[in-house]
Amino acid sequence: MIGVDIGGANLKVVDEAGAHIHYCPLWKETPIREILQEYSSADNAAVVMSGELADCFASKQDGIEFIFTAVRDVFPHAIFYGTDGQFHTTPVSDLAAANWLVMADVLRDRYPDAVLVDMGSTTTDIIPLNAWDTLKGQTDFTRLKSGLLVYYGLLRTPVSSLIREVCLDGSHVRVSTEYFACAGDAHVLTGLITPEMYTTAPPDSCSPSWDHCLRRMARMVCADVAEVGTEHVLYIAQAYVHEEQACITQAVRSVMEQYGCRRILAVGVGSGLLSSWLDAHDLNRDMGSLSDAMPAWAVREAGLRTV
């Protein structure tokens, strides 16, 4: 059995060989079948999703049915994990955004005193592992309301979603709200990730190189790099990271206090960032690359329990 996590930007597969991450932007193209065909020799697939929220779908239910059908075309007997903590064989509404819950399902007995923080390319999930009954049935909407979901990630978050102005040469300069630069640009420019870790498409569809990140970040104040200077462009990136760290740290501390959690586990592509900001245990150390595809690993583990 393989585990499959279908998000809006990435499709992740875990099999006996390890984790495999495929860039699969549902709002632009839908190569779900083609990607899964590479793994069609597997006996079956256990699947979890969050890509139903992509704005190419008129509703979440439309997204669920599209993803369900695409998977079933390759794996006719695939099982799908839902926010009720159960597997399903029909495209029920419970399938929407259950990828975070399956991680809690598999890890809650191992780490009952911990909060699991999963930073992906787009969002950060904050999951108290001692609150299973509270977690079941939660949607993205209810998690946003309760602080269990923060819509900031390692790569795709627009810079203007966190900073409205920057101080350059003593002047307060408002930033553009265009999607000129994103978190991936800021993290490369501040040395928090390498260009090789910038695995999603940049806003201008150019490369994740330092120079291109710098150029995109300068556009946040409607300028070229030569116009404002490299130092000021780097300051914009640093301002974004400062706000991002404060927001995520505050959200995690609030959940820990509310649920009485005593330690933090970090997973996802941003686990290294989280472990340095939050004094968290990076599960990458224990699981290697599987940590970058934790929901796919978890849904496979949960699926194997049903066999």
Tab-separated table of C-alpha atoms in Angstrom:
chain	number	residue	atom	x	y	z
A	1	MET	CA	0.000	0.000	0.000
A	2	ILE	CA	1.111	3.538	-0.727
A	3	GLY	CA	0.134	6.663	1.183
A	4	VAL	CA	-0.947	9.681	-0.862
A	5	ASP	CA	-1.429	13.286	0.258
A	6	ILE	CA	-2.984	15.518	-2.413
A	7	GLY	CA	-2.655	19.199	-1.630
A	8	GLY	CA	-3.325	22.210	-3.779
A	9	ALA	CA	0.335	22.676	-4.693
A	10	ASN	CA	1.992	19.299	-4.112
A	11	LEU	CA	1.158	15.635	-4.403
A	12	LYS	CA	3.141	13.492	-1.967
A	13	VAL	CA	3.534	9.737	-2.021
A	14	VAL	CA	5.081	7.460	0.589
A	15	ASP	CA	5.896	3.869	-0.256
A	16	GLU	CA	8.389	1.295	1.001
A	17	ALA	CA	11.196	3.225	-0.723
A	18	GLY	CA	10.453	6.487	1.098
A	19	ALA	CA	8.857	9.846	0.327
A	20	HIS	CA	8.290	11.275	-3.145
A	21	ILE	CA	7.126	14.879	-3.592
A	22	HIS	CA	5.648	16.065	-6.889
A	23	TYR	CA	4.789	19.685	-7.650
A	24	CYS	CA	1.163	19.480	-8.771
A	25	PRO	CA	-0.619	22.875	-8.807
A	26	LEU	CA	-4.277	21.978	-9.107
A	27	TRP	CA	-5.271	25.519	-10.065
A	28	LYS	CA	-3.111	25.367	-13.212
A	29	GLU	CA	-3.118	21.749	-14.301
A	30	THR	CA	-4.300	18.434	-12.946
A	31	PRO	CA	-1.789	15.643	-13.626
A	32	ILE	CA	-2.952	13.557	-10.654
A	33	ARG	CA	-3.533	10.438	-12.752
A	34	GLU	CA	-0.205	10.741	-14.547
A	35	ILE	CA	1.730	11.058	-11.281
A	36	LEU	CA	-0.081	8.209	-9.560
A	37	GLN	CA	0.393	5.969	-12.589
A	38	GLU	CA	4.074	5.817	-11.638
A	39	TYR	CA	3.016	3.929	-8.492
A	40	SER	CA	0.283	1.765	-10.012
A	41	SER	CA	2.179	-1.442	-9.219
A	42	ALA	CA	1.199	-0.960	-5.550
A	43	ASP	CA	-1.623	-3.095	-4.211
A	44	ASN	CA	-3.709	-0.108	-3.135
A	45	ALA	CA	-3.605	3.519	-1.993
A	46	ALA	CA	-4.611	5.187	1.255
A	47	VAL	CA	-5.357	8.814	0.476
A	48	VAL	CA	-5.790	12.079	2.299
A	49	MET	CA	-6.409	15.463	0.705
A	50	SER	CA	-6.507	19.227	1.135
A	51	GLY	CA	-6.415	20.218	-2.535
A	52	GLU	CA	-10.193	20.411	-2.714
A	53	LEU	CA	-9.887	24.054	-1.605
A	54	ALA	CA	-8.077	25.080	-4.810
A	55	ASP	CA	-9.964	27.901	-6.475
A	56	CYS	CA	-10.283	25.999	-9.734
A	57	PHE	CA	-13.174	24.172	-8.046
A	58	ALA	CA	-16.561	25.840	-7.582
A	59	SER	CA	-16.899	24.247	-4.132
A	60	LYS	CA	-14.983	21.979	-1.802
A	61	GLN	CA	-17.344	19.132	-2.678
A	62	ASP	CA	-16.529	19.582	-6.375
A	63	GLY	CA	-12.838	19.358	-5.476
A	64	ILE	CA	-13.362	16.236	-3.378
A	65	GLU	CA	-15.197	14.510	-6.206
A	66	PHE	CA	-12.577	15.492	-8.776
A	67	ILE	CA	-9.687	14.218	-6.654
A	68	PHE	CA	-11.601	11.083	-5.655
A	69	THR	CA	-12.342	10.220	-9.284
A	70	ALA	CA	-8.775	10.891	-10.428
A	71	VAL	CA	-7.352	8.590	-7.760
A	72	ARG	CA	-9.950	5.854	-8.315
A	73	ASP	CA	-9.094	5.836	-12.034
A	74	VAL	CA	-5.643	4.548	-11.065
A	75	PHE	CA	-6.467	2.738	-7.810
A	76	PRO	CA	-10.073	1.474	-8.068
A	77	HIS	CA	-10.140	0.329	-4.438
A	78	ALA	CA	-8.405	3.347	-2.873
A	79	ILE	CA	-9.506	4.335	0.619
A	80	PHE	CA	-9.820	7.967	1.732
A	81	TYR	CA	-9.270	9.295	5.257
A	82	GLY	CA	-11.777	11.805	6.634
A	83	THR	CA	-12.040	14.379	9.405
A	84	ASP	CA	-14.184	11.905	11.348
A	85	GLY	CA	-11.087	9.768	11.816
A	86	GLN	CA	-12.398	7.023	9.525
A	87	PHE	CA	-11.634	5.711	6.031
A	88	HIS	CA	-14.246	6.098	3.303
A	89	THR	CA	-14.854	4.610	-0.131
A	90	THR	CA	-17.200	7.334	-1.397
A	91	PRO	CA	-16.533	11.087	-1.886
A	92	VAL	CA	-18.178	12.276	1.339
A	93	SER	CA	-17.703	15.836	2.607
A	94	ASP	CA	-15.622	14.563	5.544
A	95	LEU	CA	-12.713	14.044	3.134
A	96	ALA	CA	-12.021	17.796	2.951
A	97	ALA	CA	-8.705	18.797	4.566
A	98	ALA	CA	-8.127	15.730	6.726
A	99	ASN	CA	-4.368	15.553	6.119
A	100	TRP	CA	-3.519	17.149	9.470
A	101	LEU	CA	-5.871	14.856	11.429
A	102	VAL	CA	-4.359	11.617	10.191
A	103	MET	CA	-0.999	12.740	11.592
A	104	ALA	CA	-2.638	13.239	14.990
A	105	ASP	CA	-4.286	9.819	14.688
A	106	VAL	CA	-0.973	8.039	14.165
A	107	LEU	CA	1.205	10.089	16.541
A	108	ARG	CA	-1.096	10.813	19.494
A	109	ASP	CA	-0.220	7.642	21.412
A	110	ARG	CA	3.514	8.129	20.850
A	111	TYR	CA	3.643	11.784	21.918
A	112	PRO	CA	0.614	12.419	24.165
A	113	ASP	CA	2.156	15.511	25.792
A	114	ALA	CA	3.168	17.286	22.571
A	115	VAL	CA	1.854	19.783	20.088
A	116	LEU	CA	2.691	18.851	16.501
A	117	VAL	CA	3.558	21.820	14.270
A	118	ASP	CA	3.645	21.067	10.550
A	119	MET	CA	4.928	23.836	8.272
A	120	GLY	CA	4.317	23.084	4.629
A	121	SER	CA	4.832	25.244	1.576
A	122	THR	CA	1.559	27.110	2.159
A	123	THR	CA	0.254	26.661	5.717
A	124	THR	CA	1.246	25.725	9.248
A	125	ASP	CA	-0.872	23.237	11.209
A	126	ILE	CA	-0.785	23.403	15.023
A	127	ILE	CA	-2.069	20.104	16.406
A	128	PRO	CA	-2.359	19.323	20.139
A	129	LEU	CA	-1.951	15.551	20.230
A	130	ASN	CA	-3.777	15.224	23.553
A	131	ALA	CA	-7.067	16.578	22.180
A	132	TRP	CA	-8.261	13.838	19.813
A	133	ASP	CA	-11.968	14.193	20.569
A	134	THR	CA	-11.757	17.960	20.036
A	135	LEU	CA	-9.806	17.590	16.808
A	136	LYS	CA	-12.191	15.193	15.091
A	137	GLY	CA	-14.724	16.946	12.895
A	138	GLN	CA	-12.744	20.175	12.654
A	139	THR	CA	-12.665	21.929	9.273
A	140	ASP	CA	-10.128	24.437	7.989
A	141	PHE	CA	-12.639	27.156	8.838
A	142	THR	CA	-13.062	26.070	12.453
A	143	ARG	CA	-9.307	25.575	12.833
A	144	LEU	CA	-8.655	29.092	11.562
A	145	LYS	CA	-11.141	30.370	14.151
A	146	SER	CA	-9.540	28.401	16.990
A	147	GLY	CA	-5.910	29.099	16.062
A	148	LEU	CA	-5.059	25.548	15.025
A	149	LEU	CA	-4.317	26.621	11.444
A	150	VAL	CA	-2.076	29.506	10.425
A	151	TYR	CA	-2.009	30.367	6.737
A	152	TYR	CA	1.720	31.036	6.526
A	153	GLY	CA	4.103	28.521	4.985
A	154	LEU	CA	7.720	28.098	3.991
A	155	LEU	CA	7.384	29.017	0.312
A	156	ARG	CA	4.121	30.309	-1.146
A	157	THR	CA	2.892	32.956	1.335
A	158	PRO	CA	2.702	36.436	-0.266
A	159	VAL	CA	5.031	38.923	1.430
A	160	SER	CA	2.274	41.549	1.556
A	161	SER	CA	0.111	39.234	3.679
A	162	LEU	CA	2.328	39.948	6.697
A	163	ILE	CA	3.937	43.354	6.196
A	164	ARG	CA	2.163	46.518	5.114
A	165	GLU	CA	5.101	48.925	5.272
A	166	VAL	CA	8.849	48.991	5.864
A	167	CYS	CA	11.160	51.690	7.172
A	168	LEU	CA	13.841	52.540	4.602
A	169	ASP	CA	16.270	55.405	5.246
A	170	GLY	CA	14.004	56.672	8.009
A	171	SER	CA	10.940	56.788	5.793
A	172	HIS	CA	7.903	54.539	6.172
A	173	VAL	CA	7.267	52.979	2.768
A	174	ARG	CA	4.063	51.079	2.069
A	175	VAL	CA	4.588	47.804	0.233
A	176	SER	CA	2.762	46.744	-2.886
A	177	THR	CA	-0.028	44.217	-2.479
A	178	GLU	CA	0.841	42.602	-5.814
A	179	TYR	CA	2.115	39.017	-5.699
A	180	PHE	CA	5.637	40.117	-6.548
A	181	ALA	CA	7.491	38.121	-3.865
A	182	CYS	CA	6.719	35.306	-1.464
A	183	ALA	CA	8.024	33.553	1.624
A	184	GLY	CA	10.432	31.458	-0.443
A	185	ASP	CA	12.151	34.641	-1.634
A	186	ALA	CA	12.405	36.008	1.905
A	187	HIS	CA	13.765	32.742	3.278
A	188	VAL	CA	16.424	32.447	0.577
A	189	LEU	CA	17.533	36.051	1.056
A	190	THR	CA	17.809	35.663	4.842
A	191	GLY	CA	19.710	32.384	4.529
A	192	LEU	CA	17.003	30.260	6.131
A	193	ILE	CA	16.688	27.988	3.100
A	194	THR	CA	18.786	27.295	0.020
A	195	PRO	CA	17.513	27.929	-3.507
A	196	GLU	CA	17.326	24.141	-3.918
A	197	MET	CA	14.712	24.037	-1.130
A	198	TYR	CA	12.557	26.563	-3.001
A	199	THR	CA	10.585	23.890	-4.829
A	200	THR	CA	7.413	25.733	-5.833
A	201	ALA	CA	7.057	28.119	-8.761
A	202	PRO	CA	8.205	31.676	-7.890
A	203	PRO	CA	5.677	34.489	-8.450
A	204	ASP	CA	7.307	35.512	-11.747
A	205	SER	CA	7.939	31.893	-12.819
A	206	CYS	CA	11.680	32.584	-12.986
A	207	SER	CA	14.319	30.785	-10.938
A	208	PRO	CA	14.779	30.578	-7.138
A	209	SER	CA	18.329	31.952	-7.427
A	210	TRP	CA	19.573	34.645	-5.054
A	211	ASP	CA	19.550	37.308	-7.790
A	212	HIS	CA	16.003	36.515	-8.867
A	213	CYS	CA	14.798	36.460	-5.248
A	214	LEU	CA	16.428	39.853	-4.744
A	215	ARG	CA	14.769	41.244	-7.870
A	216	ARG	CA	11.343	40.009	-6.820
A	217	MET	CA	11.708	41.397	-3.299
A	218	ALA	CA	12.675	44.847	-4.623
A	219	ARG	CA	9.407	44.936	-6.517
A	220	MET	CA	7.559	44.868	-3.197
A	221	VAL	CA	8.388	48.583	-3.019
A	222	CYS	CA	7.900	48.969	-6.783
A	223	ALA	CA	11.617	49.281	-7.418
A	224	ASP	CA	14.598	47.660	-9.060
A	225	VAL	CA	17.485	46.496	-6.886
A	226	ALA	CA	19.774	49.236	-8.204
A	227	GLU	CA	17.161	51.854	-7.332
A	228	VAL	CA	16.973	51.088	-3.604
A	229	GLY	CA	20.133	49.077	-2.978
A	230	THR	CA	20.711	45.485	-1.942
A	231	GLU	CA	20.844	46.346	1.778
A	232	HIS	CA	17.338	47.795	1.729
A	233	VAL	CA	15.953	44.869	-0.255
A	234	LEU	CA	17.393	42.462	2.305
A	235	TYR	CA	15.792	44.534	5.040
A	236	ILE	CA	12.365	43.938	3.454
A	237	ALA	CA	13.027	40.192	3.542
A	238	GLN	CA	14.139	40.413	7.183
A	239	ALA	CA	11.013	42.396	8.092
A	240	TYR	CA	8.839	39.657	6.616
A	241	VAL	CA	10.657	36.897	8.516
A	242	HIS	CA	10.430	38.868	11.770
A	243	GLU	CA	6.641	39.142	11.464
A	244	GLU	CA	6.302	35.528	10.363
A	245	GLN	CA	8.282	34.231	13.330
A	246	ALA	CA	6.300	36.351	15.785
A	247	CYS	CA	2.955	35.226	14.358
A	248	ILE	CA	3.736	31.508	14.334
A	249	THR	CA	5.433	31.567	17.739
A	250	GLN	CA	2.479	33.329	19.324
A	251	ALA	CA	-0.002	30.898	17.753
A	252	VAL	CA	1.922	27.831	18.940
A	253	ARG	CA	2.372	29.159	22.484
A	254	SER	CA	-1.333	29.942	22.690
A	255	VAL	CA	-2.314	26.384	21.701
A	256	MET	CA	0.208	24.894	24.131
A	257	GLU	CA	-1.224	26.937	26.973
A	258	GLN	CA	-4.819	26.126	26.064
A	259	TYR	CA	-4.277	22.369	25.838
A	260	GLY	CA	-1.528	21.933	28.419
A	261	CYS	CA	1.069	20.592	25.988
A	262	ARG	CA	4.615	20.391	27.329
A	263	ARG	CA	6.758	20.025	24.215
A	264	ILE	CA	6.781	20.792	20.510
A	265	LEU	CA	7.377	18.484	17.561
A	266	ALA	CA	8.239	20.058	14.197
A	267	VAL	CA	7.531	18.401	10.842
A	268	GLY	CA	7.118	19.381	7.213
A	269	VAL	CA	9.380	21.184	4.787
A	270	GLY	CA	9.713	24.003	7.322
A	271	SER	CA	10.648	21.794	10.274
A	272	GLY	CA	14.173	23.181	10.458
A	273	LEU	CA	12.826	26.717	10.681
A	274	LEU	CA	10.309	25.721	13.344
A	275	SER	CA	12.844	23.876	15.468
A	276	SER	CA	15.095	26.946	15.618
A	277	TRP	CA	12.236	29.366	16.365
A	278	LEU	CA	10.335	27.225	18.849
A	279	ASP	CA	12.998	25.078	20.519
A	280	ALA	CA	11.132	22.143	19.015
A	281	HIS	CA	12.212	18.590	18.344
A	282	ASP	CA	12.662	18.222	14.587
A	283	LEU	CA	11.171	14.889	13.534
A	284	ASN	CA	13.413	15.029	10.476
A	285	ARG	CA	16.117	13.734	12.788
A	286	ASP	CA	14.052	10.636	13.480
A	287	MET	CA	12.307	10.146	10.160
A	288	GLY	CA	14.538	11.712	7.537
A	289	SER	CA	12.760	12.739	4.348
A	290	LEU	CA	9.506	11.132	5.524
A	291	SER	CA	8.987	14.197	7.701
A	292	ASP	CA	8.522	16.310	4.553
A	293	ALA	CA	5.580	14.089	3.573
A	294	MET	CA	4.185	13.343	7.013
A	295	PRO	CA	0.465	13.161	6.058
A	296	ALA	CA	1.266	10.692	3.265
A	297	TRP	CA	3.304	8.602	5.706
A	298	ALA	CA	0.585	8.805	8.355
A	299	VAL	CA	-2.286	7.839	6.029
A	300	ARG	CA	-0.266	4.842	4.855
A	301	GLU	CA	0.317	3.809	8.479
A	302	ALA	CA	-3.382	4.236	9.238
A	303	GLY	CA	-4.330	2.343	6.083
A	304	LEU	CA	-2.087	-0.577	6.957
A	305	ARG	CA	-3.994	-0.929	10.233
A	306	THR	CA	-7.135	-1.739	8.223
A	307	VAL	CA	-5.538	-4.530	6.194
